[in-house]
Amino acid sequence: MHNCPVEAIGVVLREPRSRGTVVYVDYYSLEADEEWQLSFSLELFQSAAYNYNDATSILKASNQDSLPSVWLVRGIDENQISRRGLRTLRCEEFQAKEDIKITENQWVRIKAYLLAKRTEEKALCKFFKRCGKCKTDCNFRHYFITEAEQNWAQVSSMKRAATLSPGHYADNSKSCRHDIFAAWLVSTLGIVAKSNVVLDIAGGSAGSLSWALWRHGFETFIVDPRAKLGYSRRQRKEIQKYNAPPPTSLPIYFDHNFENKYHQLLTRTSLIVGLHSDEATEQIVDYAIKYGTRFAVVPCCVFPHLFPHRRISINQSEPLIQRPVLSNRDFEQYLISKHPQSIRIAHLNFQGRNAVIFRDHPSEPMPHHSIAVPVDSDHVAVAVKGDRWREEQVIKEKQRAATTHH
């Protein structure tokens, strides 16, 4: 029955995983004797005090003598199945039941189920799911097991295609995107490399785009908390070959702290770039407008839950009627609307998210232009909050264990 309330007790099969503000849990119902997929809000799951370190999951408990913890679940049956054919529940309560222990018979059934799962088919290849074929002979599965899985793949591909830019599919693979973007910047923006500074925002630990621009003669700065301060063997050889100072790594987030600390660098910057710069994408555009700088960004993820303020007009005839920015096309339109007189869009010749939003000439600075920030103050740009929260949970568990020991 659709939206039917459900209450059950069971055990966690695998380690929970987070996507944005949603946490997914593979759960084995002891009453129904089957596996379910549960979804929680991140806030609700944090309040449940799930412990990653003890034997709360089957995968950990099955390798030792201890039994897994039992969890009470209350939620709503979504009347849908997951891509693995599991019943899905949207949960409103998740509580450990220390007074309930599973029986030996239940434990035997659960371990038998887990063993059967381990010997099942391989996971579905994501390229086969999207395109019906895989260019490489990968180790994943290239066929559908059930009709439900095939239907799920078709619906997923249709939803994804609806959000893609017209030039999404191109000839070159993603591995070439840094060199292609760098060559496009040089040819399209017409910037002379000499004495021009480029900020590569969220360039990653490798700073591949910065190094590609550096080979064209630019002075580049990698702005990313993950940026490496040293150089690989190949990079050291390139430094000797080109006989030029290498890209500078600035392990810091691109926010107001960066602006305060590197204000002089921002004022002499000729170009701000971001290739799949995640949460920092809008900030690149905002700071470029504020300082009157050229910029070019290739948007990737939208993060509507972190930036609910984003709105675009439903149509040009009724600009006051607006809707939230949810898809990549919406995001591209939203970024252009920040300064439509100067901001344009193009598409690069590599596969994947390849729409580039750019301004090819400097303009008058707008010192009072506001900078977008995520609504979650604990969330930082270019960081995976789920990983950060998980690290915090491990620290809290260690502190709790130390307190209990004393």
GROMACS .gro file of C-alpha atoms in nm:
model
  406
    1MET     CA    1   0.000   0.000   0.000
    2HIS     CA    2   0.140   0.338  -0.100
    3ASN     CA    3   0.276   0.556   0.187
    4CYS     CA    4   0.186   0.288   0.439
    5PRO     CA    5   0.349   0.329   0.783
    6VAL     CA    6   0.589   0.046   0.872
    7GLU     CA    7   0.750  -0.062   1.199
    8ALA     CA    8   1.013  -0.335   1.214
    9ILE     CA    9   1.316  -0.465   1.398
   10GLY     CA   10   1.624  -0.592   1.224
   11VAL     CA   11   1.998  -0.556   1.171
   12VAL     CA   12   2.222  -0.340   0.953
   13LEU     CA   13   2.377  -0.546   0.674
   14ARG     CA   14   2.637  -0.306   0.542
   15GLU     CA   15   2.804   0.018   0.640
   16PRO     CA   16   2.567   0.314   0.584
   17ARG     CA   17   2.650   0.551   0.299
   18SER     CA   18   2.559   0.917   0.255
   19ARG     CA   19   2.468   1.120  -0.052
   20GLY     CA   20   2.426   1.485   0.026
   21THR     CA   21   2.179   1.514   0.312
   22VAL     CA   22   2.042   1.160   0.271
   23VAL     CA   23   2.183   0.844   0.434
   24TYR     CA   24   2.107   0.499   0.291
   25VAL     CA   25   2.116   0.183   0.500
   26ASP     CA   26   2.090  -0.181   0.386
   27TYR     CA   27   1.870  -0.337   0.651
   28TYR     CA   28   1.756  -0.695   0.715
   29SER     CA   29   1.406  -0.716   0.866
   30LEU     CA   30   1.385  -1.006   1.111
   31GLU     CA   31   1.006  -1.019   1.087
   32ALA     CA   32   0.979  -1.004   0.708
   33ASP     CA   33   1.297  -1.213   0.667
   34GLU     CA   34   1.417  -0.998   0.375
   35GLU     CA   35   1.651  -0.711   0.295
   36TRP     CA   36   1.524  -0.352   0.271
   37GLN     CA   37   1.683  -0.023   0.171
   38LEU     CA   38   1.623   0.252   0.426
   39SER     CA   39   1.668   0.624   0.366
   40PHE     CA   40   1.716   0.883   0.642
   41SER     CA   41   1.780   1.252   0.665
   42LEU     CA   42   2.139   1.314   0.773
   43GLU     CA   43   2.017   1.492   1.087
   44LEU     CA   44   1.800   1.196   1.189
   45PHE     CA   45   2.077   0.945   1.129
   46GLN     CA   46   2.325   1.149   1.332
   47SER     CA   47   2.080   1.160   1.623
   48ALA     CA   48   2.060   0.778   1.616
   49ALA     CA   49   2.426   0.765   1.729
   50TYR     CA   50   2.516   0.485   1.490
   51ASN     CA   51   2.858   0.347   1.586
   52TYR     CA   52   3.087   0.258   1.296
   53ASN     CA   53   3.342   0.093   1.523
   54ASP     CA   54   3.147  -0.180   1.701
   55ALA     CA   55   2.975  -0.490   1.562
   56THR     CA   56   2.657  -0.313   1.450
   57SER     CA   57   2.675  -0.443   1.095
   58ILE     CA   58   2.657  -0.797   0.968
   59LEU     CA   59   2.982  -0.761   0.774
   60LYS     CA   60   3.171  -0.691   1.096
   61ALA     CA   61   2.983  -0.933   1.321
   62SER     CA   62   3.001  -1.225   1.077
   63ASN     CA   63   3.380  -1.234   1.114
   64GLN     CA   64   3.370  -1.266   1.490
   65ASP     CA   65   3.171  -1.432   1.766
   66SER     CA   66   2.966  -1.128   1.869
   67LEU     CA   67   2.613  -1.075   1.742
   68PRO     CA   68   2.505  -0.762   1.553
   69SER     CA   69   2.296  -0.496   1.726
   70VAL     CA   70   1.919  -0.490   1.671
   71TRP     CA   71   1.760  -0.168   1.542
   72LEU     CA   72   1.400  -0.052   1.554
   73VAL     CA   73   1.280   0.125   1.240
   74ARG     CA   74   0.967   0.330   1.186
   75GLY     CA   75   0.895   0.485   0.849
   76ILE     CA   76   0.686   0.504   0.535
   77ASP     CA   77   0.680   0.240   0.263
   78GLU     CA   78   0.758   0.428  -0.060
   79ASN     CA   79   0.598   0.154  -0.270
   80GLN     CA   80   0.909   0.146  -0.491
   81ILE     CA   81   1.203  -0.085  -0.540
   82SER     CA   82   1.569   0.006  -0.545
   83ARG     CA   83   1.798  -0.073  -0.835
   84ARG     CA   84   1.888  -0.399  -0.659
   85GLY     CA   85   1.521  -0.491  -0.634
   86LEU     CA   86   1.487  -0.408  -0.263
   87ARG     CA   87   1.184  -0.268  -0.085
   88THR     CA   88   1.246   0.099   0.004
   89LEU     CA   89   1.143   0.280   0.322
   90ARG     CA   90   1.168   0.648   0.408
   91CYS     CA   91   1.247   0.635   0.778
   92GLU     CA   92   1.138   0.866   1.055
   93GLU     CA   93   1.291   0.680   1.351
   94PHE     CA   94   1.604   0.465   1.392
   95GLN     CA   95   1.674   0.339   1.741
   96ALA     CA   96   1.908   0.075   1.886
   97LYS     CA   97   1.725  -0.190   2.092
   98GLU     CA   98   1.975  -0.317   2.344
   99ASP     CA   99   1.709  -0.523   2.520
  100ILE     CA  100   1.641  -0.732   2.209
  101LYS     CA  101   1.886  -1.000   2.097
  102ILE     CA  102   1.863  -1.207   1.780
  103THR     CA  103   1.823  -1.583   1.820
  104GLU     CA  104   2.067  -1.844   1.695
  105ASN     CA  105   1.822  -1.947   1.421
  106GLN     CA  106   1.790  -1.587   1.301
  107TRP     CA  107   2.166  -1.547   1.306
  108VAL     CA  108   2.211  -1.861   1.094
  109ARG     CA  109   1.953  -1.737   0.841
  110ILE     CA  110   2.117  -1.396   0.818
  111LYS     CA  111   2.465  -1.542   0.762
  112ALA     CA  112   2.326  -1.778   0.497
  113TYR     CA  113   2.159  -1.481   0.323
  114LEU     CA  114   2.483  -1.282   0.336
  115LEU     CA  115   2.680  -1.574   0.195
  116ALA     CA  116   2.432  -1.606  -0.091
  117LYS     CA  117   2.465  -1.232  -0.161
  118ARG     CA  118   2.842  -1.259  -0.174
  119THR     CA  119   2.821  -1.522  -0.446
  120GLU     CA  120   2.566  -1.330  -0.656
  121GLU     CA  121   2.627  -1.155  -0.985
  122LYS     CA  122   2.872  -0.868  -1.016
  123ALA     CA  123   2.756  -0.508  -0.993
  124LEU     CA  124   2.608  -0.350  -1.306
  125CYS     CA  125   2.850  -0.148  -1.521
  126LYS     CA  126   2.751   0.220  -1.510
  127PHE     CA  127   2.849   0.272  -1.875
  128PHE     CA  128   2.638  -0.024  -1.983
  129LYS     CA  129   2.350   0.113  -1.777
  130ARG     CA  130   2.370   0.454  -1.947
  131CYS     CA  131   2.462   0.364  -2.304
  132GLY     CA  132   2.390  -0.008  -2.342
  133LYS     CA  133   2.759  -0.081  -2.404
  134CYS     CA  134   3.099  -0.049  -2.244
  135LYS     CA  135   3.410   0.063  -2.432
  136THR     CA  136   3.642  -0.141  -2.211
  137ASP     CA  137   3.632  -0.499  -2.093
  138CYS     CA  138   3.573  -0.399  -1.730
  139ASN     CA  139   3.505  -0.634  -1.440
  140PHE     CA  140   3.143  -0.527  -1.397
  141ARG     CA  141   2.828  -0.686  -1.535
  142HIS     CA  142   2.711  -0.603  -1.888
  143TYR     CA  143   2.360  -0.745  -1.877
  144PHE     CA  144   2.045  -0.700  -1.669
  145ILE     CA  145   1.941  -0.965  -1.417
  146THR     CA  146   1.576  -0.869  -1.384
  147GLU     CA  147   1.320  -0.670  -1.579
  148ALA     CA  148   1.289  -0.434  -1.281
  149GLU     CA  149   1.662  -0.357  -1.302
  150GLN     CA  150   1.634  -0.288  -1.675
  151ASN     CA  151   1.336  -0.057  -1.623
  152TRP     CA  152   1.524   0.125  -1.347
  153ALA     CA  153   1.824   0.174  -1.579
  154GLN     CA  154   1.605   0.315  -1.857
  155VAL     CA  155   1.426   0.559  -1.627
  156SER     CA  156   1.758   0.666  -1.471
  157SER     CA  157   1.913   0.727  -1.814
  158MET     CA  158   1.612   0.931  -1.928
  159LYS     CA  159   1.625   1.148  -1.616
  160ARG     CA  160   1.998   1.203  -1.661
  161ALA     CA  161   1.962   1.287  -2.031
  162ALA     CA  162   1.701   1.551  -1.949
  163THR     CA  163   1.955   1.741  -1.736
  164LEU     CA  164   2.248   1.727  -1.980
  165SER     CA  165   2.363   2.013  -2.198
  166PRO     CA  166   2.317   1.978  -2.577
  167GLY     CA  167   2.691   1.929  -2.625
  168HIS     CA  168   2.732   1.675  -2.346
  169TYR     CA  169   2.843   1.389  -2.570
  170ALA     CA  170   3.173   1.454  -2.746
  171ASP     CA  171   3.460   1.265  -2.905
  172ASN     CA  172   3.731   1.290  -2.639
  173SER     CA  173   3.731   1.104  -2.309
  174LYS     CA  174   3.723   1.272  -1.968
  175SER     CA  175   4.093   1.204  -1.914
  176CYS     CA  176   4.176   1.475  -2.170
  177ARG     CA  177   3.953   1.742  -2.018
  178HIS     CA  178   4.227   1.944  -1.843
  179ASP     CA  179   4.439   1.983  -2.158
  180ILE     CA  180   4.133   2.054  -2.373
  181PHE     CA  181   4.004   2.318  -2.131
  182ALA     CA  182   4.347   2.483  -2.107
  183ALA     CA  183   4.384   2.499  -2.487
  184TRP     CA  184   4.031   2.639  -2.516
  185LEU     CA  185   4.106   2.909  -2.259
  186VAL     CA  186   4.417   3.020  -2.445
  187SER     CA  187   4.250   3.027  -2.788
  188THR     CA  188   3.910   3.168  -2.687
  189LEU     CA  189   3.992   3.421  -2.417
  190GLY     CA  190   4.298   3.548  -2.599
  191ILE     CA  191   4.501   3.605  -2.282
  192VAL     CA  192   4.873   3.655  -2.325
  193ALA     CA  193   5.051   3.422  -2.086
  194LYS     CA  194   5.323   3.667  -1.984
  195SER     CA  195   5.255   3.842  -1.651
  196ASN     CA  196   4.903   3.697  -1.624
  197VAL     CA  197   4.792   3.521  -1.306
  198VAL     CA  198   4.538   3.237  -1.310
  199LEU     CA  199   4.356   3.101  -1.004
  200ASP     CA  200   4.253   2.736  -1.041
  201ILE     CA  201   3.975   2.691  -0.786
  202ALA     CA  202   3.912   2.341  -0.649
  203GLY     CA  203   4.193   2.211  -0.866
  204GLY     CA  204   4.227   1.896  -0.659
  205SER     CA  205   4.537   1.744  -0.507
  206ALA     CA  206   4.704   1.704  -0.848
  207GLY     CA  207   4.615   2.047  -0.989
  208SER     CA  208   4.598   1.905  -1.342
  209LEU     CA  209   4.436   2.214  -1.496
  210SER     CA  210   4.694   2.444  -1.335
  211TRP     CA  211   4.978   2.238  -1.476
  212ALA     CA  212   4.815   2.236  -1.820
  213LEU     CA  213   4.791   2.617  -1.814
  214TRP     CA  214   5.143   2.642  -1.672
  215ARG     CA  215   5.271   2.459  -1.981
  216HIS     CA  216   5.117   2.743  -2.184
  217GLY     CA  217   5.327   2.990  -1.985
  218PHE     CA  218   5.083   3.116  -1.720
  219GLU     CA  219   5.155   3.180  -1.355
  220THR     CA  220   4.902   2.956  -1.184
  221PHE     CA  221   4.779   2.905  -0.828
  222ILE     CA  222   4.598   2.589  -0.713
  223VAL     CA  223   4.338   2.692  -0.455
  224ASP     CA  224   4.221   2.376  -0.283
  225PRO     CA  225   4.260   2.244   0.073
  226ARG     CA  226   4.374   1.914  -0.079
  227ALA     CA  227   4.647   2.075  -0.292
  228LYS     CA  228   4.984   1.902  -0.257
  229LEU     CA  229   5.282   2.110  -0.156
  230GLY     CA  230   5.540   1.879  -0.314
  231TYR     CA  231   5.597   1.763  -0.673
  232SER     CA  232   5.594   1.425  -0.838
  233ARG     CA  233   5.890   1.289  -1.030
  234ARG     CA  234   5.723   1.373  -1.362
  235GLN     CA  235   5.648   1.729  -1.248
  236ARG     CA  236   6.008   1.784  -1.140
  237LYS     CA  237   6.122   1.680  -1.487
  238GLU     CA  238   5.875   1.925  -1.642
  239ILE     CA  239   6.003   2.205  -1.419
  240GLN     CA  240   6.355   2.139  -1.545
  241LYS     CA  241   6.233   2.119  -1.904
  242TYR     CA  242   6.037   2.447  -1.905
  243ASN     CA  243   6.278   2.626  -1.668
  244ALA     CA  244   5.993   2.819  -1.505
  245PRO     CA  245   5.852   2.850  -1.152
  246PRO     CA  246   5.591   2.572  -1.104
  247PRO     CA  247   5.227   2.625  -1.004
  248THR     CA  248   5.183   2.746  -0.648
  249SER     CA  249   4.966   2.539  -0.413
  250LEU     CA  250   4.740   2.727  -0.171
  251PRO     CA  251   4.576   2.468   0.060
  252ILE     CA  252   4.279   2.685   0.157
  253TYR     CA  253   3.909   2.707   0.077
  254PHE     CA  254   3.793   2.969  -0.172
  255ASP     CA  255   3.583   3.181   0.063
  256HIS     CA  256   3.598   3.503   0.266
  257ASN     CA  257   3.906   3.374   0.451
  258PHE     CA  258   4.088   3.340   0.120
  259GLU     CA  259   3.975   3.690   0.020
  260ASN     CA  260   4.104   3.838   0.343
  261LYS     CA  261   4.437   3.657   0.328
  262TYR     CA  262   4.507   3.687  -0.047
  263HIS     CA  263   4.333   4.013  -0.135
  264GLN     CA  264   4.636   4.142  -0.328
  265LEU     CA  265   4.650   3.821  -0.529
  266LEU     CA  266   4.281   3.855  -0.621
  267THR     CA  267   4.330   4.212  -0.741
  268ARG     CA  268   4.611   4.115  -0.981
  269THR     CA  269   4.445   3.795  -1.105
  270SER     CA  270   4.365   3.792  -1.478
  271LEU     CA  271   4.152   3.478  -1.488
  272ILE     CA  272   3.966   3.257  -1.237
  273VAL     CA  273   3.889   2.905  -1.357
  274GLY     CA  274   3.712   2.600  -1.220
  275LEU     CA  275   3.676   2.260  -1.383
  276HIS     CA  276   3.403   2.061  -1.205
  277SER     CA  277   3.461   2.276  -0.897
  278ASP     CA  278   3.151   2.148  -0.711
  279GLU     CA  279   3.031   2.382  -0.433
  280ALA     CA  280   3.283   2.654  -0.525
  281THR     CA  281   3.143   2.706  -0.878
  282GLU     CA  282   2.904   2.991  -0.794
  283GLN     CA  283   3.167   3.155  -0.573
  284ILE     CA  284   3.405   3.170  -0.870
  285VAL     CA  285   3.146   3.364  -1.070
  286ASP     CA  286   3.064   3.590  -0.775
  287TYR     CA  287   3.426   3.681  -0.699
  288ALA     CA  288   3.496   3.738  -1.070
  289ILE     CA  289   3.203   3.981  -1.086
  290LYS     CA  290   3.310   4.149  -0.762
  291TYR     CA  291   3.668   4.204  -0.884
  292GLY     CA  292   3.584   4.256  -1.253
  293THR     CA  293   3.792   3.955  -1.360
  294ARG     CA  294   3.765   3.714  -1.651
  295PHE     CA  295   3.645   3.369  -1.550
  296ALA     CA  296   3.553   3.030  -1.693
  297VAL     CA  297   3.379   2.751  -1.504
  298VAL     CA  298   3.260   2.406  -1.608
  299PRO     CA  299   2.974   2.327  -1.366
  300CYS     CA  300   2.923   1.975  -1.243
  301CYS     CA  301   2.706   1.910  -0.936
  302VAL     CA  302   2.427   2.151  -0.841
  303PHE     CA  303   2.385   2.094  -0.462
  304PRO     CA  304   2.033   2.242  -0.438
  305HIS     CA  305   2.009   2.150  -0.069
  306LEU     CA  306   2.311   2.368   0.011
  307PHE     CA  307   2.203   2.663  -0.205
  308PRO     CA  308   1.822   2.685  -0.184
  309HIS     CA  309   1.836   3.059  -0.259
  310ARG     CA  310   1.900   2.991  -0.628
  311ARG     CA  311   1.601   3.075  -0.846
  312ILE     CA  312   1.543   3.111  -1.218
  313SER     CA  313   1.243   3.247  -1.410
  314ILE     CA  314   0.999   2.993  -1.546
  315ASN     CA  315   0.991   3.185  -1.877
  316GLN     CA  316   1.107   3.520  -2.012
  317SER     CA  317   0.755   3.660  -2.041
  318GLU     CA  318   0.695   3.615  -1.667
  319PRO     CA  319   1.031   3.688  -1.496
  320LEU     CA  320   0.872   3.727  -1.152
  321ILE     CA  321   0.747   3.368  -1.147
  322GLN     CA  322   1.050   3.165  -1.042
  323ARG     CA  323   1.140   2.810  -0.949
  324PRO     CA  324   1.438   2.656  -0.766
  325VAL     CA  325   1.757   2.553  -0.948
  326LEU     CA  326   1.764   2.172  -0.952
  327SER     CA  327   1.932   2.054  -1.273
  328ASN     CA  328   2.256   2.136  -1.454
  329ARG     CA  329   2.071   2.328  -1.723
  330ASP     CA  330   1.900   2.533  -1.454
  331PHE     CA  331   2.238   2.599  -1.292
  332GLU     CA  332   2.394   2.713  -1.620
  333GLN     CA  333   2.103   2.951  -1.681
  334TYR     CA  334   2.127   3.080  -1.324
  335LEU     CA  335   2.501   3.157  -1.352
  336ILE     CA  336   2.449   3.343  -1.681
  337SER     CA  337   2.170   3.550  -1.524
  338LYS     CA  338   2.417   3.697  -1.273
  339HIS     CA  339   2.552   3.926  -1.549
  340PRO     CA  340   2.382   3.840  -1.879
  341GLN     CA  341   2.545   4.132  -2.060
  342SER     CA  342   2.890   3.972  -2.040
  343ILE     CA  343   2.853   3.604  -1.946
  344ARG     CA  344   2.826   3.344  -2.221
  345ILE     CA  345   2.816   2.966  -2.261
  346ALA     CA  346   3.007   2.723  -2.485
  347HIS     CA  347   3.077   2.350  -2.493
  348LEU     CA  348   3.412   2.174  -2.477
  349ASN     CA  349   3.503   1.869  -2.680
  350PHE     CA  350   3.518   1.603  -2.411
  351GLN     CA  351   3.264   1.362  -2.268
  352GLY     CA  352   3.062   1.436  -1.957
  353ARG     CA  353   2.970   1.773  -1.811
  354ASN     CA  354   3.134   2.000  -2.067
  355ALA     CA  355   2.933   2.325  -2.067
  356VAL     CA  356   3.163   2.619  -1.988
  357ILE     CA  357   3.023   2.944  -1.848
  358PHE     CA  358   3.268   3.226  -1.910
  359ARG     CA  359   3.343   3.596  -1.949
  360ASP     CA  360   3.617   3.670  -2.197
  361HIS     CA  361   3.697   4.028  -2.097
  362PRO     CA  362   3.749   4.220  -1.773
  363SER     CA  363   3.478   4.458  -1.656
  364GLU     CA  364   3.414   4.719  -1.392
  365PRO     CA  365   3.452   4.573  -1.042
  366MET     CA  366   3.136   4.549  -0.832
  367PRO     CA  367   3.265   4.567  -0.472
  368HIS     CA  368   2.922   4.525  -0.319
  369HIS     CA  369   2.830   4.212  -0.514
  370SER     CA  370   2.722   3.941  -0.268
  371ILE     CA  371   2.905   3.608  -0.250
  372ALA     CA  372   2.702   3.287  -0.235
  373VAL     CA  373   2.754   3.071   0.072
  374PRO     CA  374   2.595   2.736   0.160
  375VAL     CA  375   2.309   2.745   0.411
  376ASP     CA  376   2.482   2.477   0.617
  377SER     CA  377   2.752   2.664   0.807
  378ASP     CA  378   2.933   2.337   0.884
  379HIS     CA  379   2.963   2.253   0.517
  380VAL     CA  380   3.276   2.381   0.344
  381ALA     CA  381   3.332   2.422  -0.026
  382VAL     CA  382   3.503   2.136  -0.209
  383ALA     CA  383   3.462   1.894   0.082
  384VAL     CA  384   3.259   1.579   0.122
  385LYS     CA  385   3.049   1.645   0.427
  386GLY     CA  386   2.965   1.279   0.475
  387ASP     CA  387   3.334   1.195   0.510
  388ARG     CA  388   3.393   1.487   0.740
  389TRP     CA  389   3.097   1.392   0.960
  390ARG     CA  390   3.218   1.033   0.965
  391GLU     CA  391   3.560   1.138   1.088
  392GLU     CA  392   3.394   1.342   1.360
  393GLN     CA  393   3.185   1.041   1.463
  394VAL     CA  394   3.498   0.825   1.495
  395ILE     CA  395   3.660   1.091   1.715
  396LYS     CA  396   3.348   1.112   1.934
  397GLU     CA  397   3.337   0.733   1.970
  398LYS     CA  398   3.700   0.726   2.079
  399GLN     CA  399   3.633   1.001   2.332
  400ARG     CA  400   3.325   0.818   2.460
  401ALA     CA  401   3.521   0.493   2.491
  402ALA     CA  402   3.800   0.669   2.679
  403THR     CA  403   3.547   0.826   2.918
  404THR     CA  404   3.380   0.488   2.980
  405HIS     CA  405   3.716   0.321   3.041
  406HIS     CA  406   3.807   0.573   3.309
   0.00000   0.00000   0.00000
